[in-house]
Short mmCIF file of C-alpha atoms in Angstrom, two decimals:
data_model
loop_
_atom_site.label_atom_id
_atom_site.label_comp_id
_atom_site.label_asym_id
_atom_site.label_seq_id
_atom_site.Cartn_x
_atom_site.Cartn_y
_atom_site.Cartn_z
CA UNK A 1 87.19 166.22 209.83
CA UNK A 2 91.05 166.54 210.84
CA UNK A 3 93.43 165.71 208.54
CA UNK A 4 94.17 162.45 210.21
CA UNK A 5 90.74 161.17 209.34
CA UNK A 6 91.09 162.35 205.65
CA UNK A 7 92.66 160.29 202.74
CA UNK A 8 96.57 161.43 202.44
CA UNK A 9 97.56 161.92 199.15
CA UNK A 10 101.54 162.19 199.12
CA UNK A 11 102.30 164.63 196.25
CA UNK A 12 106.04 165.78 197.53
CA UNK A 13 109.39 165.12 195.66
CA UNK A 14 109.98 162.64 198.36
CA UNK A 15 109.33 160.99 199.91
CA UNK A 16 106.44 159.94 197.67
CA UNK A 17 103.44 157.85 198.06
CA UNK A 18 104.21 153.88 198.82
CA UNK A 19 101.98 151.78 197.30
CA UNK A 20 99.72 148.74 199.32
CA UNK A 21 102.03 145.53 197.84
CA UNK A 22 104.95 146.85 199.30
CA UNK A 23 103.72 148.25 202.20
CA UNK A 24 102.33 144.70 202.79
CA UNK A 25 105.88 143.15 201.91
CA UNK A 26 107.62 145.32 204.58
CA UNK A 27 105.55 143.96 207.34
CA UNK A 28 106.48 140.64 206.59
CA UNK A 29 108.91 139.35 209.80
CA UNK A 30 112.18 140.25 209.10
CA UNK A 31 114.94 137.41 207.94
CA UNK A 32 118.43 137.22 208.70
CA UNK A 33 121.02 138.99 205.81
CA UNK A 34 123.52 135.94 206.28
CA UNK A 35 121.78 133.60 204.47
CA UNK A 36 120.62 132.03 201.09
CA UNK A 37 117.23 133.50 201.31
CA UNK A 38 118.66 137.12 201.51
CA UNK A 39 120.97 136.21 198.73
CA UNK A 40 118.30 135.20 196.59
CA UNK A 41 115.86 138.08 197.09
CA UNK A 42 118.78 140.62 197.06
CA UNK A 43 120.49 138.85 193.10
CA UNK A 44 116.73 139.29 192.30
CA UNK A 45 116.69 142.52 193.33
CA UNK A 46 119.84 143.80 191.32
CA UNK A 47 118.72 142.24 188.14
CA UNK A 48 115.55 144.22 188.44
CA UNK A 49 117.46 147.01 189.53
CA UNK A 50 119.62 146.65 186.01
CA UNK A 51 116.68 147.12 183.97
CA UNK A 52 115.25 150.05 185.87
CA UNK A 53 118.86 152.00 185.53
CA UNK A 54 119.35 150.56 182.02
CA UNK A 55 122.31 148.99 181.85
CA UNK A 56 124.70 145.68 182.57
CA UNK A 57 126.88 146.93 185.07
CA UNK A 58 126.14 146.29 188.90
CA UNK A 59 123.89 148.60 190.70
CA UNK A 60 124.60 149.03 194.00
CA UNK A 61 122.55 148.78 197.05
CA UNK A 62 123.72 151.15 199.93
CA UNK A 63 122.05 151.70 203.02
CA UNK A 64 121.38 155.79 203.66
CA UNK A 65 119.69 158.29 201.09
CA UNK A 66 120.64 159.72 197.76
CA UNK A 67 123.17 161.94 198.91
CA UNK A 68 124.79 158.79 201.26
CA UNK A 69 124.78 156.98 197.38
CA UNK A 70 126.19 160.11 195.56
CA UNK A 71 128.78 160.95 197.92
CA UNK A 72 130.09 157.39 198.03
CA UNK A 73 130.45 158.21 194.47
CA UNK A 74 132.10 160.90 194.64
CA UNK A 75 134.69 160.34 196.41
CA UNK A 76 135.60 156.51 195.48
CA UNK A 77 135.76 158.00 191.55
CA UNK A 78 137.17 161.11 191.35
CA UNK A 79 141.36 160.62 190.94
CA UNK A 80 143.60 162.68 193.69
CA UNK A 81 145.23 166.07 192.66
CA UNK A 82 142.89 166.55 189.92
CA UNK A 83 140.60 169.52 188.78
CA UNK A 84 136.48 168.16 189.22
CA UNK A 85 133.72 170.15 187.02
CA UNK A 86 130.69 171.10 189.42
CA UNK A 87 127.59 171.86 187.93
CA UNK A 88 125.02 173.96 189.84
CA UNK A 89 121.99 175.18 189.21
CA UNK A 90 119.76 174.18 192.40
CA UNK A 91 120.19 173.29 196.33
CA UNK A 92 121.22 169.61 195.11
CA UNK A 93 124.20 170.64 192.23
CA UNK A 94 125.34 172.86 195.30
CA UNK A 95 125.60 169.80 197.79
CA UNK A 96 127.62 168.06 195.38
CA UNK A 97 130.03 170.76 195.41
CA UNK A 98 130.29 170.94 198.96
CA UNK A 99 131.13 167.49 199.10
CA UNK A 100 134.12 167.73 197.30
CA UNK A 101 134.61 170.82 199.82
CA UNK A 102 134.72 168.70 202.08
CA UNK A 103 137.18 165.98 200.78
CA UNK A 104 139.47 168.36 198.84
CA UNK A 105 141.86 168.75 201.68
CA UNK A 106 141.81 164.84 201.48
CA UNK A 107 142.69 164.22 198.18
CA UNK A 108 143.96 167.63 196.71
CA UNK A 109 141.16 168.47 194.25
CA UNK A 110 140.42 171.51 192.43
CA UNK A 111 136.47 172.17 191.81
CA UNK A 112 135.63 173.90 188.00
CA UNK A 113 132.24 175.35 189.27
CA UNK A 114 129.85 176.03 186.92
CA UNK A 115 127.06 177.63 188.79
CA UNK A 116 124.27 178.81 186.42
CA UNK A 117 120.25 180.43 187.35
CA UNK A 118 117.99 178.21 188.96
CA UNK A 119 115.68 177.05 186.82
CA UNK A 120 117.72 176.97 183.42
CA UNK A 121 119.71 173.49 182.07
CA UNK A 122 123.24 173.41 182.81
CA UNK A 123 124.97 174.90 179.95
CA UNK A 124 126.46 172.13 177.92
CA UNK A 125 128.71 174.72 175.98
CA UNK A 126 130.43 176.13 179.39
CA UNK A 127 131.00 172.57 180.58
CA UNK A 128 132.36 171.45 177.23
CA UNK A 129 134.62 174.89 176.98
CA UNK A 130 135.96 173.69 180.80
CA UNK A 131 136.68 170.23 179.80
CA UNK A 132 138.24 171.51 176.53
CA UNK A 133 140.24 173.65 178.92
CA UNK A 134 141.35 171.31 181.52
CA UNK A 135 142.81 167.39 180.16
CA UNK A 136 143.14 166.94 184.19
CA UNK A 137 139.28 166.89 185.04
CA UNK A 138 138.38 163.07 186.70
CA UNK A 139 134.96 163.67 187.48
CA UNK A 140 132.02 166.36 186.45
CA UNK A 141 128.59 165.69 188.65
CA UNK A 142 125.37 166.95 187.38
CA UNK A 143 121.76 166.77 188.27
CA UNK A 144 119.56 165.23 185.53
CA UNK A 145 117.02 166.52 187.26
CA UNK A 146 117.12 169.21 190.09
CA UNK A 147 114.20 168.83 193.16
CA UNK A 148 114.87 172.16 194.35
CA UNK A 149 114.20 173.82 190.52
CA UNK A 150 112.24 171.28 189.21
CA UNK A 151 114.62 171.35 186.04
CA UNK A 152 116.12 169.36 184.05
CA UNK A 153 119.63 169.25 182.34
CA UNK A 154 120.41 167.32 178.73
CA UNK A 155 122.45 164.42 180.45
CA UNK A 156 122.67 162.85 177.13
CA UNK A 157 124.74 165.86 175.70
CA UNK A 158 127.11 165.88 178.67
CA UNK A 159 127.33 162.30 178.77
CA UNK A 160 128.55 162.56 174.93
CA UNK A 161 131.67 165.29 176.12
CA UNK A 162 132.91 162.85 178.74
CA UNK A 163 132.91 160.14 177.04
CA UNK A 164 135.80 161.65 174.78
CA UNK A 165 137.70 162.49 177.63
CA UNK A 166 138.78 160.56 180.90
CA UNK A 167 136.59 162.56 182.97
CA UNK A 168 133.92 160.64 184.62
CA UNK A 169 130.54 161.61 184.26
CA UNK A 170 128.62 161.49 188.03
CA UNK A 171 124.57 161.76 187.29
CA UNK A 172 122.32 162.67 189.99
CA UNK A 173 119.34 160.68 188.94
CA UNK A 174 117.46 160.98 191.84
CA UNK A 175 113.99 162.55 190.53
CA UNK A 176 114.97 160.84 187.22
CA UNK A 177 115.51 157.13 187.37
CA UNK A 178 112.08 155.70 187.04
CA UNK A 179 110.74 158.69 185.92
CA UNK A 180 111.13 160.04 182.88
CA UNK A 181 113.98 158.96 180.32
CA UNK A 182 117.38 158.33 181.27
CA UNK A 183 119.56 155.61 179.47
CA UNK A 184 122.66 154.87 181.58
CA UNK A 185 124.44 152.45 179.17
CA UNK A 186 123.08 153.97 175.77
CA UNK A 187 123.87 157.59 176.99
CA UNK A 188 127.30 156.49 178.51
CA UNK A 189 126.72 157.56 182.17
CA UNK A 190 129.69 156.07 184.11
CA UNK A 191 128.06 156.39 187.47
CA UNK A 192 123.80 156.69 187.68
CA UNK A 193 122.73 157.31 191.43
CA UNK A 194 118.73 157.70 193.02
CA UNK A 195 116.95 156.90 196.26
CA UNK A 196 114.31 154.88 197.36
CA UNK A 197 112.03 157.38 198.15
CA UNK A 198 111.47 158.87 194.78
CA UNK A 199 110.34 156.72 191.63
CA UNK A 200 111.01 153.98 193.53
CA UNK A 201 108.01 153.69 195.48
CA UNK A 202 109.74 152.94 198.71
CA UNK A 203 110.31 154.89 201.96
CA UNK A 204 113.59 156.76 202.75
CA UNK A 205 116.42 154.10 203.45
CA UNK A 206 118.72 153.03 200.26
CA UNK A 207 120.85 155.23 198.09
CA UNK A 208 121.70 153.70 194.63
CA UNK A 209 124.68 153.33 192.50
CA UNK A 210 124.94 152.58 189.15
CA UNK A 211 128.36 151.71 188.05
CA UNK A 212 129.59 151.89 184.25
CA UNK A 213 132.76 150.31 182.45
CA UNK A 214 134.74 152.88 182.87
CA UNK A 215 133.59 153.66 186.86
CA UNK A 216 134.53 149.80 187.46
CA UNK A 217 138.10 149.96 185.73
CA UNK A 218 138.49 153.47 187.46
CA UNK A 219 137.90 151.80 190.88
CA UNK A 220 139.99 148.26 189.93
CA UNK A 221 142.56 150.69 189.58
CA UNK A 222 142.69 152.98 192.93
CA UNK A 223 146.06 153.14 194.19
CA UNK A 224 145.40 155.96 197.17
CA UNK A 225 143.87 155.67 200.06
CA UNK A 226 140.44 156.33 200.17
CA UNK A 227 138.98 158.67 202.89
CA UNK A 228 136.15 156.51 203.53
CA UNK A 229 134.93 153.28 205.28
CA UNK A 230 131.66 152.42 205.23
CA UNK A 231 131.43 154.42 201.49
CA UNK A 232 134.68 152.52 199.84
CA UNK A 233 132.89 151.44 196.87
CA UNK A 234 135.34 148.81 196.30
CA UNK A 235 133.77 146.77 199.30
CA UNK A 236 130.19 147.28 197.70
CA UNK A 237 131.07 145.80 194.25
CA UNK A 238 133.44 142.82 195.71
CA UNK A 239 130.26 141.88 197.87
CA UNK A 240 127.28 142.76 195.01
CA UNK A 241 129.47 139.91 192.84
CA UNK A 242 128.40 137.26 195.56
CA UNK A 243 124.61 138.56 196.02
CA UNK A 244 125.94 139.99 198.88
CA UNK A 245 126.08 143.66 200.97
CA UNK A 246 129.25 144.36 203.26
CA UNK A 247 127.73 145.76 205.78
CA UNK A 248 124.00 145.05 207.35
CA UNK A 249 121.39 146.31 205.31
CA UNK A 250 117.82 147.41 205.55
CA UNK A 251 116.35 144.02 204.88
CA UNK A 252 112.96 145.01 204.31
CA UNK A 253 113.67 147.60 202.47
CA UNK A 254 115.66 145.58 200.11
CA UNK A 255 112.59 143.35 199.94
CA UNK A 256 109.92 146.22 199.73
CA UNK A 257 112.08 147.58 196.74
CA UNK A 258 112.15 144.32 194.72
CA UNK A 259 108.36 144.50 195.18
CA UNK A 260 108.30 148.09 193.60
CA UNK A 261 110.22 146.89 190.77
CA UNK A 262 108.58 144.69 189.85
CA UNK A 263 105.61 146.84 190.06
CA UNK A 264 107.10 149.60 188.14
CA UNK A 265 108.52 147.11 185.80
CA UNK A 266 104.77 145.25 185.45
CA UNK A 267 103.61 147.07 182.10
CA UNK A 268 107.27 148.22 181.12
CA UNK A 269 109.29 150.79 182.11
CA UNK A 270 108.46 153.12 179.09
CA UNK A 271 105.26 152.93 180.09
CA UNK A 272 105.38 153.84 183.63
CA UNK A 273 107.99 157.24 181.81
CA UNK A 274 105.05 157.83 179.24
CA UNK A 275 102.34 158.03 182.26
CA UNK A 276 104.60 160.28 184.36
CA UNK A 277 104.93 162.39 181.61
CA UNK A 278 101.40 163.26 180.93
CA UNK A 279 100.99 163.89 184.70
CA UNK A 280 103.68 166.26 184.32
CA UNK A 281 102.48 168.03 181.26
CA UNK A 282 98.79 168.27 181.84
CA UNK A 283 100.22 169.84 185.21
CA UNK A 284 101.71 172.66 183.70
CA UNK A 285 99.23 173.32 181.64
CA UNK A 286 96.65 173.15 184.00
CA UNK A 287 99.00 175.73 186.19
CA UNK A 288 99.15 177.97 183.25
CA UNK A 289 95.41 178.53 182.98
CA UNK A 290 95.06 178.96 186.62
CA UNK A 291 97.73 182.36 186.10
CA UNK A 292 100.35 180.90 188.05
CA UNK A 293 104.10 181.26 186.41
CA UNK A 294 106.14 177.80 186.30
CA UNK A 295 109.57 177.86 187.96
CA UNK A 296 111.81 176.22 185.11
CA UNK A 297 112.68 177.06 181.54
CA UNK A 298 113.42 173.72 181.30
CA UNK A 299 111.21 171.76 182.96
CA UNK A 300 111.44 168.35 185.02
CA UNK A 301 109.05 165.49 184.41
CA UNK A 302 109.02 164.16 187.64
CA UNK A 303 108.50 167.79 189.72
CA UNK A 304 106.53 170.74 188.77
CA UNK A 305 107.66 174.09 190.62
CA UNK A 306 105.51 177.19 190.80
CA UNK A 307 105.27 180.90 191.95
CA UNK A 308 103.12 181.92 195.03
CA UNK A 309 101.09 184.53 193.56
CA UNK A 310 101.32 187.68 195.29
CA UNK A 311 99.60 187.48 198.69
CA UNK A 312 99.33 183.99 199.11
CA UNK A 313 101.44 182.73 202.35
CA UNK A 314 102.91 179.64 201.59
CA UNK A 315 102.80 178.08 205.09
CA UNK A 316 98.71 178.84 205.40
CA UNK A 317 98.84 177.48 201.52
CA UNK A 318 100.35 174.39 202.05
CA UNK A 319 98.87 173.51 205.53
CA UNK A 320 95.61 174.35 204.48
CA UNK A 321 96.05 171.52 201.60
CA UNK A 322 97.00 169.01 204.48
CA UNK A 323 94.56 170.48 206.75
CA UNK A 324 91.43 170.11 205.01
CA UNK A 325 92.41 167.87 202.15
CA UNK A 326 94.54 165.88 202.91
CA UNK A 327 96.92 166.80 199.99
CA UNK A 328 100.79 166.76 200.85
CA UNK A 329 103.05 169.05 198.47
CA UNK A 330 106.44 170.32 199.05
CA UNK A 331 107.53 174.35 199.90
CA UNK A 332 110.30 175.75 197.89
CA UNK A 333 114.19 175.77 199.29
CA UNK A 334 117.14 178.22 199.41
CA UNK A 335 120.43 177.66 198.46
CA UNK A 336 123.51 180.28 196.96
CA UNK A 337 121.95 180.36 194.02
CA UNK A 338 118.32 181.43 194.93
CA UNK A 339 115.97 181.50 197.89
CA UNK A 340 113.26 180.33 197.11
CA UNK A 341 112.06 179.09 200.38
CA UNK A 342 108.40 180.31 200.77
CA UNK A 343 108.15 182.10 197.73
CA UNK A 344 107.44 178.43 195.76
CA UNK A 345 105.51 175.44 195.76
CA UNK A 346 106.36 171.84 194.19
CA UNK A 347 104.16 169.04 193.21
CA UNK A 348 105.66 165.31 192.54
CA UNK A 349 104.00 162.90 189.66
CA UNK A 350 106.59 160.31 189.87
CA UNK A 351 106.15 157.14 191.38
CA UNK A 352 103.01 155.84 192.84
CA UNK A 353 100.79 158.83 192.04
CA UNK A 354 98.27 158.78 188.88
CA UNK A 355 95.59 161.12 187.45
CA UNK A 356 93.23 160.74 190.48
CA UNK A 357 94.98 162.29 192.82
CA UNK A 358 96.77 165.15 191.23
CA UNK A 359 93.42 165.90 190.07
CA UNK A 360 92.32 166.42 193.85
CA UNK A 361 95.25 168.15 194.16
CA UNK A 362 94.15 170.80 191.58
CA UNK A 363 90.64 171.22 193.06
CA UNK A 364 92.25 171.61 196.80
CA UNK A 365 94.71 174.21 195.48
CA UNK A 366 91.89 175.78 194.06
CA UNK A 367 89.83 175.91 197.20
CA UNK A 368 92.66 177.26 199.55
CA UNK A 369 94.56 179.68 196.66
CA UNK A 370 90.76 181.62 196.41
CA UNK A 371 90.88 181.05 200.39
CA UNK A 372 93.77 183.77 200.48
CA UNK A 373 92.18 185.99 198.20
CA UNK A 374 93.67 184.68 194.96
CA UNK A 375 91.66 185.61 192.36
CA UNK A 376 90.72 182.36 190.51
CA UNK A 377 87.74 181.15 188.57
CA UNK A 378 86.89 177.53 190.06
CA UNK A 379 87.25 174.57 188.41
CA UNK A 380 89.40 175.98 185.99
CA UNK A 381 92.35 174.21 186.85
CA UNK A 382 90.89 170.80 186.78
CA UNK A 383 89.38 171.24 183.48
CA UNK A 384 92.76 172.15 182.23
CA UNK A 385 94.62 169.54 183.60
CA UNK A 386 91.42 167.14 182.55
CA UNK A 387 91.79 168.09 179.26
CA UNK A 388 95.37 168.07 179.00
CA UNK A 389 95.71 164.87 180.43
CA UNK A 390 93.14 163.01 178.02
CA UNK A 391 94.59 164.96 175.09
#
């Protein structure tokens, strides 16, 4: 049987498994954006949006990824000739700071980077010592949650620091927004940012933004000029206040997404958190017991990372799952920090995944880890994560 003929279970950090309602929404014909119809679906959209993000501030609908949504962000909030706090600690918190690499020649801006192990939390005394330091910062990004480390940072504690200061706080909520807890307005996030592909149960195709009180007056009040077009957040709230996108967007995407909110939204959003949390924990555990050593001190919800034991190639590993199983799970990646491409593997349990098939994914891992020679007594993963999960 090839693995074309198998069932596919999607278990990668995104993209991630797309349930059958939307798929079945996205093949509906296509409608023109111009028009009432749009307009409705897309106000429909937002407010669902709203209670996915947690808050009463617009969320924005931009056509790209994450990092197209984050990036927009970035440089529409951050003030010219002032110092930025970069946090670090994974491939993603090191795209963020080459961002403002990027537009620093634009805009005169000093990066603060605080670059810490892969696989711990940020350090929330370091950034409060470099706020504490430096009345000047405009914006400090973070990743709640880290794909690459499959960690995650206390947002909540950071959030608390900025919002004594005039810093802006810049979240990348990417593996986090739908998944596990993450309170935009409660926590005072000024700007919350995912993708479709993740939690939201949708393929690759919109980037997010979540815009706070203080991200809004910071943008009312832009008085430079912006090095940006198509990312000039200004033209993305103006149109989101008339149900409306500036430029032409991904229409069934924005109608595949209002079906997988309402979907996620269906038996509560705390509800869909508490499930992906037990996925996640019964995970680890169930890693534990097979002798493998978890990636993170501070572990994600969304994304569990793991050693290769020694011997095990993870290229064989991983198409062997796909192969003969039909399971799809992400390698590791390599940034400054680390490389940890091909000595990891990562498992997703956030969006349309549930207990059945991370459960097959234990049993193929199993198979193919005893395949290489990894000494593992079968069945012993599954009865862990069994057990965990039903605890």
């Amino acid at each position: 049987m090839t693995a074309t003929e198998l069932k596919q279970r999607l278990l990668t950090p995104g993209p991630t498994a797309v349930p059958a309602e939307v798929l079945a929404e996205l093949a509906k014909p296509i409608i023109h954006h111009r028009t009432k119809e749009f307009q409705a679906i897309f106000a429909e959209l937002s407010a669902l949006l709203q209670k996915v993000f947690k808050t009463e501030g617009p969320v924005l609908s931009i056509a790209g990824s994450g990092t197209t949504a984050f990036e927009a962000a970035q440089v529409c909030l951050v003030k010219p000739n002032s110092k930025v706090i970069t946090c670090a600690g994974g491939k993603f918190g090191e795209r963020w700071q080459d961002v403002y690499d990027v537009y620093s020649k634009f805009l005169n801006i000093e990066q603060i980077k605080i670059n810490f192990d892969w696989g711990k939390a940020a350090p929330v005394d370091q950034i409060k010592k470099a706020l504490d330091e430096n009345p000047d910062v405009s914006v400090i990004t973070i990743c709640h949650s880290d794909t690459s480390t499959a960690t995650a940072s206390d947002v909540k504690a950071i959030a608390a620091l900025a919002q004594k200061t005039d810093a802006l706080l810049l979240v990348d909520g990417i593996t986090s927004v739908g998944a596990f807890e993450c309170e935009m307005d409660n926590w005072g996030i000024d700007a919350l940012v995912t993708g479709s592909q993740k939690a939201m149960m949708l393929p690759p195709g919109l980037g997010y933004v979540g815009l706070g009180k203080r991200a809004l007056k910071r943008l009312d009040e832009i008085e430079h000029d912006i090095p940006a077009y198509n990312l000039d957040l200004r033209k993305w709230v103006a149109s989101h206040a008339k149900n409306d996108v500036p430029f032409t967007p991904p229409v069934a995407l924005i109608r595949g997404q209002k079906v997988a909110c309402e979907l996620i939204l269906k038996d509560g959003l705390d509800a869909k958190i508490a499930e992906t949390k037990k996925l996640a924990k019964a995970s680890r555990e169930a890693f534990v017991a097979m002798g493998l050593e978890l990636i993170s001190d501070s572990p994600s919800e969304s994304v569990t990372g793991v050693y290769y034991p020694e011997g095990v190639v993870d290229g064989k590993f991983r198409a062997g799952l796909r192969d003969n199983h039909g399971i799809h799970i992400a390698g590791g990646q390599s940034g400054r920090g680390a490389k940890w491409k091909g000595k990891i593997f990562r498992i997703s349990h956030m969006g349309y995944v549930d207990f059945a098939d991370t459960l097959a994914c234990f049993a193929a891992m199993e198979v193919e880890l005893a395949a290489q020679g990894f000494a593992i007594e079968q069945g012993v993963g599954v009865t862990a994560f069994e057990a965990a999960y039903n605890a």
